Amino acid sequence: MMTKTLIPILFLCSAIAVYADDIEVSQDTLLQNLNYGETADRTITITNNTSSAVDLSITLVDQTWIPPLVQEPFQENLVVPDVPATLGFTTEHICGTPDPDPADALIADELVERWLEQQGRSSRSIVNVQIAWHVIYQDNGVGNLSDQQIAQQVTWLNTAFADHDFIFTLDIIDRTVNNDWFNDMRDTYDAIAKQALNIDSYHYMNVYTSNILVDGVAGYAYLPNQWTEGSYMHGIVLDYRVLSYAGGYDGDVAVHEAGHYLGLRHTFLNNCTTGNDQVDDTPAHHEDYLWQCNNNLDSCPDLPGNDPVHNYMTYTSNSCQWEFTPGQKDRMHAMVATYRPHMLENPVAPLWMTTADETVTVPANSTLDVDFTFDATNTYGGTYYGDVIFTAATPDTAITVSATLNITGFPEIGLNTTVLSFADTYINDTSAVSLEISNVGSDYLDISSFEFDYDYFFTEAQAASIPPSESEEITIYFIPDSIGSFSGIMTINSNDDDDPAVDVTLYGTGEESPLLLSFSSLIDTLAPNSVNSHLLTLSNTGNVSLDYQINHDIEWLTIISPENGAIPAFNTELIQFNVSTLFMNYGEYSGTIEIETSVGVFYLGVTIIVAGLNIDNDIAGIPHTFKVHNNFPNPFNPVTRVQIDVPESGHMQVAIFDVSGRLLNTFYNGNITPGYHNIKWDGKNNIGASVSSGVYILNVQLNGKHHSQKMLLVK
């Protein structure tokens, strides 16, 4: 079950910068608490102690929004990891982020500089980095971090990035029990786990926690230019013990890896060179002189500046790290704009604080009231941060007042109907209806799960988060296994306090089709340059004549019998068709025959395998490329088949996972010879038990290459 957690970000209050002591404000912070839909007015009194009137401009800036923290229930059996006092960036535990390819790095540097020249180094907006956090842990509970532990780490991220126009919003938390992924994430299962768990890499920073200190690595990530935007390989991986715990570790590993994720390199990259990390204000330093918190350390004496020992992107003790430079801030924003442009689509705060005054004049030796309106009528629940800046004509006279608005919102589920009726459906056929789920509240509606009391109703929809005033459409399916009436209940579980579990009643009727096919799928293995003939029986069980028309566009298949006709009541028709491998290469070929009738359209799936069979019942010959073919049939019941083209010898693993990442069955895990290999799955797990209807993931690994695809089992 996916759990979603929303947390606030703690900003440090802006300090008042008063350069003219004769100008004063009545308060340096504004704090307002409102329920959704309310407004409130606040006043700041400005005092002018001079003998001349003072003109002030008023600017409202950085109106950011952080969703609220959802308190999770106490987990009695949670295993809290021990945190060694010396854990973290030490000489024993380092960052596993790979260095950039020099050619790719050069291209990235040119694009970043071009963006900075075009946009200006001060021209940037706040970026909301939405987080999907994936907790990978052992079946004994080790590594199962609590929501509060994760929330504390995200708060630490926001503290570190508070002055750099990045906010981090914890939006999704899910949990996966997988001992292999937990203990061998970095070396073996990095791509597999990410592909199975990743959520929308275009808009989310996916975070994975597992046991990677076994490799001496505390965390790792990839730079934005090391994979294409949206690749499931993006994100950061952390050892589960390096989070920000109260009284324990301070969480800078996550800050360091987030820096990589946003485009920063190690400050010690390339040692004593002028282009170490391509940031002008981070002095070069040599990797042989790391781990030293010494302000006077200068490992590159021929280059300007002492070593940046306090920078988050170096290796020192965590207590010694506390800064990103202005140049690093510029680079992060340029890298995001260049390589992660979809992240700029993430929501930021609406305008929640206004004033009628853009400029005011404060009379000599007098005071003036300036009114501000806090507005919670067009917002989500959460905490909002901003600044009010009063600037005088004197260039160095500015006063900053920090503003905070806490809004109490609420999610509320809405459905377009609570009763769904399916069209009469033939046995083992599928019909579908849609349901619209709306959020009519003022805070995110988190759908955690869909539950059904009977297997003949199901949905492929997963957990989701629906913003206020938006909706999401899901599809529910009905598959009857017998003649008669069916009814069931679908329960939608969410964070709606008033209605945490909403029921939808489902009705459907199963009926026998008047047209029966002797088989619905065919797999035939042929030698090259050969022909096989097959007979398909069409049975009309109804009391009226049934017209039919056979259509297909398969080049290697020929209908021998008439392609159209009429089947008398209670009678049958034999359809003969041939499949030919003339002039065809080794491999697998699939197509579909469409049988159009007066009572509906029926489909026959046909697959041929062009092969000379070896003793392993695999296809002879050697393919040129690694390829995993689509499984056939799909959807399937009870058996589906997959061809895997293996161009070279090596190690191959073939496994089935459910959508939560749980391993169900391993077909093969060992050395493999080149060739065309075939597997079949009968819908059973590794102990021989049949699995339920739903979506499953086939994962194939070959010599470091990975492929995953979805398969739909219907019963």
XYZ file of C-alpha atoms in Angstrom:
715
model
C 0.000 0.000 0.000
C 1.291 3.391 -0.908
C 1.258 6.017 1.788
C 1.463 9.653 0.951
C 2.818 12.157 3.385
C 2.913 15.915 3.096
C 5.295 17.913 5.258
C 6.110 21.538 5.970
C 9.427 23.151 5.229
C 11.077 25.179 7.914
C 12.524 28.447 6.654
C 14.864 30.577 8.633
C 13.278 33.962 9.320
C 14.853 36.735 7.326
C 16.801 39.094 9.473
C 16.008 42.808 9.337
C 18.631 44.633 7.351
C 18.427 48.238 8.558
C 21.138 50.515 7.255
C 19.400 53.725 8.256
C 18.699 53.499 11.970
C 16.135 56.240 11.754
C 13.663 54.038 9.832
C 11.901 51.418 11.957
C 9.082 48.855 11.534
C 6.749 47.708 14.270
C 7.606 44.014 13.822
C 10.053 41.898 11.856
C 7.707 38.940 11.336
C 4.058 38.463 10.380
C 2.391 35.213 11.432
C -1.211 34.431 10.502
C -3.288 31.254 10.968
C -6.418 30.805 8.821
C -8.882 28.129 7.873
C -9.430 27.580 4.196
C -11.696 30.287 2.755
C -10.895 32.961 5.347
C -9.099 36.304 4.987
C -7.402 38.535 7.541
C -5.774 41.967 7.563
C -2.510 42.766 9.305
C -0.795 46.101 9.797
C 2.847 47.124 9.938
C 3.628 50.518 11.398
C 6.615 52.366 9.893
C 8.339 55.001 12.014
C 10.405 57.818 10.500
C 12.659 59.432 13.092
C 14.211 61.874 10.642
C 13.344 65.476 9.940
C 12.506 64.723 6.308
C 9.792 62.674 4.658
C 10.944 59.247 3.440
C 9.620 57.493 0.313
C 9.473 53.695 0.546
C 8.684 51.112 -2.125
C 7.019 47.880 -0.976
C 7.841 44.558 -2.617
C 6.298 41.161 -1.858
C 8.630 38.312 -2.775
C 9.191 34.568 -2.428
C 5.593 33.602 -1.741
C 6.269 29.891 -1.456
C 3.937 27.103 -0.415
C 4.724 23.965 1.557
C 2.001 21.307 2.033
C 1.068 20.298 5.576
C 2.458 17.381 7.549
C 0.127 14.424 7.844
C 0.721 12.722 11.180
C 1.126 8.988 10.782
C 0.008 6.484 13.424
C 2.661 5.046 15.675
C 4.215 1.877 14.298
C 4.679 -0.482 17.224
C 6.873 -2.992 15.379
C 9.066 -0.474 13.592
C 12.769 -1.356 13.681
C 14.676 1.901 14.186
C 18.237 1.532 12.935
C 21.209 2.272 15.102
C 23.136 5.286 13.901
C 26.897 5.027 14.435
C 28.399 8.230 15.737
C 30.999 8.226 12.978
C 28.678 7.380 10.128
C 28.482 9.524 7.031
C 31.011 11.159 4.778
C 34.143 9.722 6.256
C 37.133 8.115 4.618
C 35.215 4.838 4.799
C 31.819 5.948 3.486
C 31.839 8.029 0.323
C 29.546 9.228 -2.442
C 28.922 6.756 -5.258
C 27.824 9.285 -7.885
C 29.786 8.604 -11.102
C 31.946 11.351 -12.558
C 30.523 12.894 -15.720
C 31.788 11.847 -19.125
C 34.195 14.622 -20.243
C 32.477 15.106 -23.614
C 29.002 15.233 -22.055
C 30.294 17.531 -19.331
C 31.626 19.965 -21.922
C 28.253 20.091 -23.674
C 26.480 20.639 -20.343
C 28.865 23.452 -19.403
C 28.240 25.226 -22.717
C 24.454 24.925 -22.350
C 24.547 26.146 -18.749
C 26.635 29.168 -19.632
C 24.359 29.974 -22.572
C 21.301 29.830 -20.287
C 22.949 32.062 -17.709
C 23.896 34.586 -20.376
C 20.372 34.629 -21.792
C 18.424 34.565 -18.521
C 20.735 36.483 -16.246
C 22.165 35.162 -13.054
C 19.484 36.803 -10.957
C 16.613 35.735 -13.206
C 15.218 32.610 -11.626
C 12.021 31.433 -10.011
C 11.432 29.146 -7.067
C 11.572 25.464 -8.037
C 9.391 22.985 -6.174
C 11.225 19.639 -6.053
C 8.454 17.115 -5.405
C 9.673 13.936 -3.689
C 8.481 10.360 -4.139
C 10.214 8.356 -1.396
C 10.631 4.591 -1.787
C 11.489 2.686 1.405
C 13.089 -0.661 0.543
C 13.494 -2.920 3.570
C 14.015 -6.514 4.673
C 11.259 -8.913 5.621
C 12.455 -8.698 9.259
C 11.697 -4.950 9.304
C 15.271 -3.655 9.067
C 15.334 -0.483 6.999
C 11.619 0.286 7.346
C 11.924 3.993 8.063
C 8.985 5.819 9.608
C 7.194 8.676 7.882
C 8.416 11.008 10.605
C 12.043 10.057 10.002
C 11.609 10.776 6.314
C 9.810 14.042 7.044
C 12.661 15.181 9.276
C 15.153 14.519 6.491
C 13.107 16.554 4.006
C 12.963 19.385 6.532
C 16.763 19.235 6.661
C 16.902 19.463 2.871
C 14.798 22.572 2.971
C 16.974 24.124 5.641
C 20.080 23.566 3.483
C 18.458 24.893 0.276
C 16.382 27.679 1.890
C 18.495 30.515 0.455
C 18.779 29.057 -3.029
C 15.189 29.184 -4.340
C 14.549 25.457 -4.061
C 11.842 23.911 -1.919
C 11.362 20.193 -1.351
C 7.834 18.824 -1.037
C 7.414 15.294 0.291
C 4.459 14.041 -1.712
C 4.626 10.219 -1.819
C 5.963 7.492 0.464
C 5.734 3.827 -0.532
C 7.292 0.715 0.987
C 8.655 -2.442 -0.617
C 9.829 -5.613 1.100
C 12.623 -7.091 -0.990
C 15.715 -8.591 0.617
C 17.693 -8.680 -2.650
C 17.025 -5.047 -3.506
C 17.724 -3.977 0.064
C 21.137 -5.648 0.311
C 22.406 -5.304 -3.268
C 20.777 -2.153 -4.626
C 23.836 -0.453 -6.076
C 25.695 -3.340 -7.705
C 22.880 -5.481 -9.096
C 19.374 -4.108 -8.657
C 19.745 -0.368 -9.237
C 17.951 -0.344 -12.588
C 15.524 -3.138 -11.683
C 14.298 -1.524 -8.478
C 14.094 1.914 -10.043
C 12.156 0.698 -13.044
C 9.678 -1.113 -10.804
C 9.224 1.700 -8.249
C 9.880 4.924 -10.150
C 7.104 7.525 -10.194
C 7.068 10.248 -12.893
C 10.729 11.255 -13.047
C 9.739 14.318 -15.070
C 8.156 15.962 -12.024
C 9.434 13.964 -9.032
C 12.800 13.420 -7.417
C 12.593 9.731 -6.585
C 14.461 8.818 -3.383
C 15.351 5.205 -2.546
C 16.640 3.994 0.833
C 18.312 0.620 1.259
C 21.508 -0.919 2.634
C 24.283 0.461 0.429
C 26.918 1.005 3.115
C 27.828 -2.609 2.452
C 29.637 -1.154 -0.581
C 31.218 1.632 1.478
C 28.844 4.133 -0.147
C 26.538 6.415 1.832
C 24.556 7.648 -1.186
C 24.637 8.174 -4.923
C 22.748 9.950 -7.684
C 23.118 10.855 -11.345
C 23.650 14.300 -12.829
C 20.731 15.625 -14.913
C 22.676 15.201 -18.163
C 23.724 11.595 -17.487
C 20.295 10.219 -18.457
C 17.527 11.618 -20.619
C 14.834 13.626 -18.861
C 12.165 11.362 -17.412
C 14.395 8.266 -17.281
C 13.628 5.953 -14.379
C 17.373 5.974 -13.601
C 17.138 9.506 -12.203
C 16.770 10.046 -8.463
C 18.966 9.561 -5.409
C 19.772 6.459 -3.400
C 20.626 6.716 0.306
C 21.681 4.239 2.916
C 18.786 3.950 5.349
C 21.055 4.931 8.259
C 22.174 8.351 6.972
C 18.967 10.276 7.442
C 18.501 13.216 9.761
C 17.612 11.678 13.099
C 16.860 13.605 16.246
C 19.973 13.412 18.356
C 21.795 11.456 15.669
C 22.997 11.920 12.163
C 22.388 15.333 10.635
C 21.317 14.353 7.121
C 23.912 16.058 4.902
C 24.326 12.974 2.721
C 20.872 13.661 1.296
C 21.819 17.326 0.789
C 24.999 16.275 -1.047
C 23.130 13.826 -3.330
C 20.347 16.349 -3.977
C 23.109 18.723 -5.108
C 24.189 16.114 -7.674
C 20.583 15.566 -8.726
C 20.253 19.317 -9.395
C 23.467 19.432 -11.415
C 26.422 20.020 -9.066
C 29.676 18.092 -9.296
C 32.196 17.349 -6.565
C 34.257 20.414 -5.788
C 37.397 18.244 -5.879
C 36.680 16.925 -9.390
C 39.826 17.050 -11.539
C 41.863 18.088 -8.478
C 43.940 21.240 -8.941
C 42.497 22.547 -12.200
C 40.796 25.830 -12.976
C 37.717 24.016 -14.247
C 37.283 21.630 -11.359
C 33.479 21.682 -11.018
C 32.800 24.520 -13.507
C 31.638 26.847 -10.727
C 33.711 30.034 -10.453
C 33.373 30.620 -6.704
C 34.275 27.113 -5.468
C 38.092 27.017 -5.220
C 39.853 23.899 -6.453
C 41.154 21.383 -3.974
C 42.911 18.065 -4.224
C 41.223 14.766 -3.381
C 44.262 13.722 -1.322
C 43.415 16.491 1.181
C 39.776 15.754 1.917
C 38.132 15.072 5.298
C 39.822 18.077 6.934
C 37.744 20.850 8.512
C 40.514 23.441 8.311
C 39.662 26.948 7.102
C 43.323 27.539 6.201
C 43.725 24.387 4.117
C 45.022 25.177 0.621
C 45.777 21.970 -1.273
C 46.086 23.879 -4.584
C 48.421 26.779 -3.700
C 48.882 27.799 -7.329
C 45.169 28.561 -7.679
C 43.153 31.223 -5.835
C 41.338 30.505 -2.584
C 41.522 28.015 0.249
C 39.835 24.635 -0.001
C 35.998 24.879 0.269
C 35.866 22.646 3.333
C 32.412 23.909 4.338
C 30.776 23.141 0.997
C 28.078 20.481 0.795
C 29.706 19.054 -2.350
C 32.987 18.043 -0.757
C 34.009 15.345 1.727
C 34.355 16.588 5.283
C 32.579 15.794 8.506
C 28.938 16.711 8.401
C 29.312 19.230 11.189
C 31.774 21.075 8.914
C 29.399 21.356 5.940
C 26.915 24.204 5.734
C 27.014 26.053 2.427
C 26.317 26.234 -1.267
C 27.880 29.187 -3.071
C 26.033 31.741 -5.251
C 27.732 30.177 -8.260
C 26.441 26.735 -7.309
C 22.965 28.224 -6.945
C 23.235 29.625 -10.477
C 24.406 26.297 -11.862
C 21.610 24.307 -10.199
C 18.947 26.572 -11.648
C 20.573 26.514 -15.078
C 20.860 22.699 -15.037
C 17.231 22.292 -13.996
C 16.028 24.696 -16.692
C 18.176 22.945 -19.317
C 17.829 19.270 -18.409
C 14.770 19.077 -16.120
C 12.381 21.661 -17.636
C 9.276 19.691 -16.628
C 10.171 20.211 -12.976
C 9.449 23.902 -13.496
C 5.795 22.877 -13.966
C 5.493 21.788 -10.334
C 3.083 24.014 -8.427
C 4.291 26.907 -6.305
C 2.257 29.195 -4.140
C -0.652 31.241 -5.395
C -0.731 34.917 -4.425
C -1.795 34.718 -0.793
C -0.536 38.076 0.539
C -1.308 41.463 -1.006
C -1.152 45.163 -0.217
C -2.801 48.146 -1.854
C 0.361 50.200 -1.466
C 3.306 49.817 -3.826
C 4.921 53.017 -2.556
C 4.333 55.081 0.581
C 5.638 58.327 2.010
C 6.308 58.463 5.728
C 6.173 62.071 7.025
C 9.063 63.508 9.019
C 9.138 62.463 12.670
C 5.946 60.497 12.213
C 4.462 57.056 11.650
C 2.481 55.404 8.866
C 0.372 52.220 8.871
C 0.594 49.834 5.914
C -2.110 47.177 5.623
C -1.592 43.660 4.279
C -4.255 41.087 3.418
C -3.758 37.363 3.998
C -6.044 35.358 1.725
C -6.887 31.640 2.135
C -9.736 31.557 -0.380
C -7.776 30.355 -3.421
C -5.144 28.181 -1.809
C -4.385 24.711 -0.578
C -3.853 23.740 3.008
C -0.291 24.111 4.249
C 2.280 26.663 5.300
C 3.145 29.689 3.180
C 6.320 31.766 3.448
C 7.188 35.130 1.994
C 8.981 38.425 2.548
C 7.922 42.057 2.608
C 10.770 44.363 1.592
C 10.632 48.097 2.325
C 13.202 49.946 0.224
C 14.042 53.637 0.612
C 15.417 55.964 -2.049
C 18.784 55.601 -0.394
C 20.199 52.561 -2.177
C 21.492 50.816 0.925
C 18.356 51.232 3.010
C 16.149 48.141 3.047
C 14.083 46.426 5.694
C 12.831 42.853 5.289
C 9.864 41.492 7.201
C 9.252 37.743 6.972
C 5.649 36.565 6.589
C 4.115 33.164 7.365
C 0.565 32.014 6.694
C -0.683 28.677 8.052
C -3.821 27.433 6.305
C -5.860 24.542 7.629
C -7.297 22.778 4.596
C -9.179 19.524 4.153
C -9.445 16.866 1.436
C -12.914 15.715 0.431
C -13.707 12.927 -2.000
C -16.415 13.258 -4.627
C -17.721 10.614 -7.059
C -19.843 11.088 -10.160
C -21.781 7.963 -9.105
C -21.796 5.305 -6.384
C -23.429 2.616 -8.557
C -21.830 1.204 -11.719
C -23.580 -1.182 -14.080
C -21.730 -3.111 -16.765
C -23.160 -4.129 -20.118
C -24.126 -7.779 -20.441
C -20.820 -9.553 -20.934
C -19.999 -12.877 -22.495
C -18.284 -15.426 -20.248
C -14.526 -14.779 -19.986
C -14.924 -11.614 -22.004
C -14.248 -8.180 -20.522
C -16.339 -5.057 -20.268
C -15.310 -1.759 -18.718
C -16.859 1.350 -17.192
C -15.312 4.599 -15.998
C -15.556 6.320 -12.630
C -14.584 9.932 -11.989
C -13.013 10.664 -8.596
C -12.916 14.343 -7.664
C -11.328 16.331 -4.874
C -13.928 18.888 -3.805
C -11.879 19.927 -0.773
C -9.016 22.347 -0.233
C -6.101 19.993 0.358
C -4.600 17.076 -1.528
C -6.828 13.993 -1.682
C -4.617 10.920 -1.341
C -6.147 7.710 -2.701
C -4.265 4.893 -0.986
C -5.957 1.787 -2.430
C -8.905 0.182 -4.227
C -10.354 -2.970 -2.672
C -12.811 -5.451 -4.231
C -14.790 -8.169 -2.483
C -14.854 -10.409 -5.612
C -12.196 -11.151 -8.274
C -14.513 -10.733 -11.259
C -14.296 -6.962 -10.725
C -10.909 -5.235 -10.779
C -9.022 -2.084 -11.751
C -5.484 -1.352 -12.880
C -5.586 2.030 -11.114
C -2.948 2.627 -8.455
C -2.674 4.977 -5.491
C -2.909 8.622 -6.526
C -2.871 12.160 -5.184
C -5.524 14.524 -6.530
C -5.056 18.285 -6.062
C -8.000 20.393 -4.885
C -10.657 21.087 -7.545
C -9.223 18.427 -9.847
C -10.375 14.926 -10.718
C -9.044 11.620 -11.977
C -10.849 9.031 -14.102
C -10.280 5.346 -13.457
C -11.482 2.271 -15.340
C -13.114 -0.715 -13.650
C -13.343 -4.075 -15.432
C -15.841 -6.931 -15.264
C -14.944 -10.514 -16.286
C -17.720 -13.043 -15.627
C -16.769 -16.697 -15.358
C -20.289 -18.106 -15.603
C -23.818 -17.315 -16.688
C -25.813 -15.188 -14.252
C -25.954 -11.935 -12.304
C -22.956 -10.589 -10.437
C -22.657 -7.870 -7.813
C -19.781 -6.572 -5.750
C -18.349 -3.676 -3.802
C -15.314 -1.557 -4.652
C -13.962 0.364 -1.643
C -11.922 3.505 -2.255
C -9.604 4.291 0.666
C -8.353 7.861 1.070
C -7.297 10.517 3.579
C -10.755 12.111 3.653
C -11.340 12.418 7.395
C -15.125 12.314 7.034
C -15.250 9.461 4.503
C -11.986 7.483 4.656
C -13.584 4.463 2.921
C -16.195 5.043 0.208
C -18.066 2.129 -1.385
C -19.136 1.858 -5.005
C -21.677 -0.859 -5.853
C -20.961 -2.869 -9.005
C -23.455 -4.877 -11.102
C -22.926 -7.081 -14.129
C -24.446 -10.022 -15.965
C -22.576 -12.919 -17.565
C -24.075 -14.624 -20.561
C -23.031 -17.314 -22.951
C -21.917 -16.109 -26.342
C -23.938 -17.430 -29.305
C -20.613 -17.776 -31.138
C -17.999 -20.116 -29.735
C -14.449 -20.413 -31.088
C -12.654 -23.726 -30.822
C -9.592 -21.774 -29.645
C -8.823 -18.101 -28.967
C -5.059 -18.166 -29.514
C -2.548 -20.214 -31.447
C 1.222 -20.586 -31.218
C 2.877 -22.588 -33.994
C 6.572 -23.394 -34.430
C 7.736 -23.926 -38.016
C 10.983 -24.505 -39.817
C 11.972 -21.935 -42.443
C 10.251 -22.217 -45.844
C 7.401 -24.374 -44.578
C 3.599 -24.229 -44.373
C 1.168 -25.437 -41.682
C -2.586 -25.653 -41.988
C -5.052 -25.073 -39.133
C -8.807 -25.464 -38.665
C -10.890 -23.083 -36.554
C -14.422 -24.138 -35.631
C -17.087 -21.430 -35.336
C -20.124 -22.725 -33.420
C -23.461 -20.898 -33.465
C -25.308 -21.883 -30.283
C -28.140 -19.429 -30.918
C -31.525 -20.016 -32.564
C -30.970 -17.561 -35.435
C -28.501 -17.484 -38.304
C -25.213 -15.716 -37.568
C -23.374 -13.685 -40.229
C -19.584 -13.446 -40.054
C -16.754 -11.607 -41.793
C -13.074 -12.503 -41.273
C -10.500 -9.690 -41.486
C -6.736 -9.622 -41.021
C -3.596 -7.921 -42.362
C -1.078 -10.699 -41.648
C 1.251 -11.213 -44.610
C 2.233 -14.777 -43.649
C -1.366 -16.020 -43.084
C -3.921 -17.010 -45.724
C -7.616 -17.761 -45.202
C -8.483 -20.849 -47.323
C -12.192 -21.072 -46.531
C -14.587 -18.278 -47.481
C -13.815 -15.149 -45.494
C -17.477 -14.397 -44.971
C -20.757 -16.230 -44.762
C -23.619 -17.234 -42.504
C -23.745 -19.951 -39.852
C -27.213 -21.476 -39.446
C -28.739 -21.753 -35.980
C -27.272 -24.554 -33.873
C -24.662 -25.267 -36.536
C -20.896 -24.923 -37.091
C -18.526 -23.585 -39.705
C -14.932 -24.738 -40.299
C -12.436 -22.033 -41.145
C -9.169 -23.239 -42.657
C -6.121 -21.007 -42.686
C -2.457 -21.539 -43.518
C 0.666 -19.993 -41.998
C 3.805 -19.831 -44.123
C 7.467 -19.135 -43.280
C 8.559 -18.669 -46.894
C 11.447 -16.178 -47.101
C 11.133 -15.370 -43.365
C 14.038 -14.988 -40.938
C 14.340 -16.753 -37.619
C 12.213 -15.158 -34.928
C 8.723 -14.703 -33.579
C 5.839 -13.138 -35.518
C 2.404 -12.294 -34.166
C -0.874 -11.089 -35.608
C -4.607 -10.980 -34.943
C -7.560 -12.371 -36.891
C -10.741 -10.330 -36.456
C -14.053 -12.177 -36.718
C -16.812 -9.622 -37.166
C -20.327 -10.985 -36.485
C -23.843 -9.732 -35.989
C -23.477 -10.289 -32.220
C -20.074 -8.712 -31.749
C -16.424 -8.820 -32.731
C -14.185 -11.719 -31.719
C -10.397 -11.949 -31.922
C -8.020 -14.821 -32.576
C -4.355 -14.281 -31.728
C -1.848 -16.125 -33.921
C 1.897 -16.417 -33.268
C 4.437 -18.320 -35.328
C 8.015 -19.051 -34.345
C 10.394 -19.526 -37.255
C 12.970 -21.921 -35.926
C 15.012 -25.023 -36.056
C 14.623 -26.533 -32.620
C 17.588 -27.487 -30.452
C 17.596 -29.817 -27.458
C 16.508 -26.983 -25.143
C 13.470 -26.383 -27.298
C 14.787 -22.916 -28.139
C 15.138 -21.406 -31.563
C 18.345 -22.094 -33.475
C 20.345 -19.213 -34.865
C 21.924 -16.119 -33.271
C 20.124 -12.762 -33.205
C 21.952 -9.508 -33.795
C 20.489 -7.549 -30.853
C 19.085 -8.133 -27.375
C 15.296 -7.975 -27.520
C 12.408 -9.034 -25.312
C 9.298 -9.523 -27.426
C 5.815 -8.668 -26.235
C 4.165 -11.514 -24.413
C 1.390 -13.298 -26.251
C -1.426 -13.466 -25.607
C -1.881 -10.306 -23.548
C -4.200 -10.156 -21.643
C -3.847 -13.876 -20.935
C -5.397 -16.759 -19.045
C -3.938 -19.148 -18.097
C -0.630 -19.096 -20.040
C 1.414 -16.450 -21.849
C 4.707 -16.763 -23.736
C 7.672 -14.467 -24.302
C 10.574 -14.756 -26.741
C 13.962 -13.370 -25.663
C 16.627 -12.712 -28.319
C 20.099 -13.237 -26.809
C 22.957 -12.073 -29.095
C 25.842 -13.038 -26.801
C 26.780 -15.381 -23.984
C 26.505 -14.108 -20.461
C 24.398 -14.070 -17.321
C 20.643 -13.717 -17.650
C 17.906 -13.391 -15.067
C 14.201 -13.589 -15.910
C 11.681 -12.843 -13.166
C 8.084 -11.764 -12.519
C 7.201 -9.000 -10.037
C 3.893 -7.575 -8.921
C 3.285 -3.820 -9.205
C 4.531 -3.252 -5.638
C 7.940 -4.684 -6.576
C 7.466 -8.029 -4.791
C 9.245 -10.942 -6.499
C 6.764 -13.662 -7.492
C 8.670 -16.087 -9.703
C 12.169 -16.483 -11.110
C 12.232 -18.398 -14.411
C 15.957 -18.327 -14.975
C 19.060 -17.060 -13.200
C 22.334 -18.256 -14.691
C 24.574 -18.373 -17.735
C 22.911 -18.293 -21.151
C 24.086 -19.088 -24.675
C 23.295 -16.927 -27.726
C 20.023 -17.706 -29.481
C 16.270 -17.255 -29.498
C 14.919 -18.411 -26.152
C 11.325 -18.832 -25.097
C 9.638 -18.838 -21.719
C 6.057 -19.342 -20.658
C 4.244 -18.265 -17.497
C 1.179 -20.031 -16.222
C 0.172 -17.336 -13.750
C 1.727 -19.051 -10.737
C 4.253 -17.875 -8.160
C 7.464 -19.636 -7.135
C 5.610 -22.046 -4.809
C 3.090 -23.078 -7.449
C 0.157 -21.016 -6.208
C -1.977 -19.190 -8.781
C -1.898 -15.406 -8.575
C -4.964 -13.189 -8.865
C -6.048 -11.081 -11.835
C -4.016 -7.942 -12.309
C -0.947 -6.301 -13.822
C 2.459 -7.990 -13.456
C 5.942 -6.945 -14.497
C 8.328 -9.160 -16.458
C 11.955 -8.187 -15.843
C 14.858 -9.479 -17.929
C 18.523 -8.751 -17.202
C 21.334 -9.679 -19.581
C 24.928 -8.560 -19.083
C 23.950 -5.277 -17.445
C 21.096 -4.582 -19.858
C 17.611 -4.375 -18.410
C 14.126 -4.665 -19.843
C 10.735 -4.583 -18.129
C 7.234 -4.834 -19.515
C 3.716 -5.153 -18.146
C 1.487 -8.211 -18.542
C -2.228 -8.415 -17.733
C -3.662 -11.610 -16.250
C -7.458 -11.876 -16.331
C -9.462 -14.697 -14.792
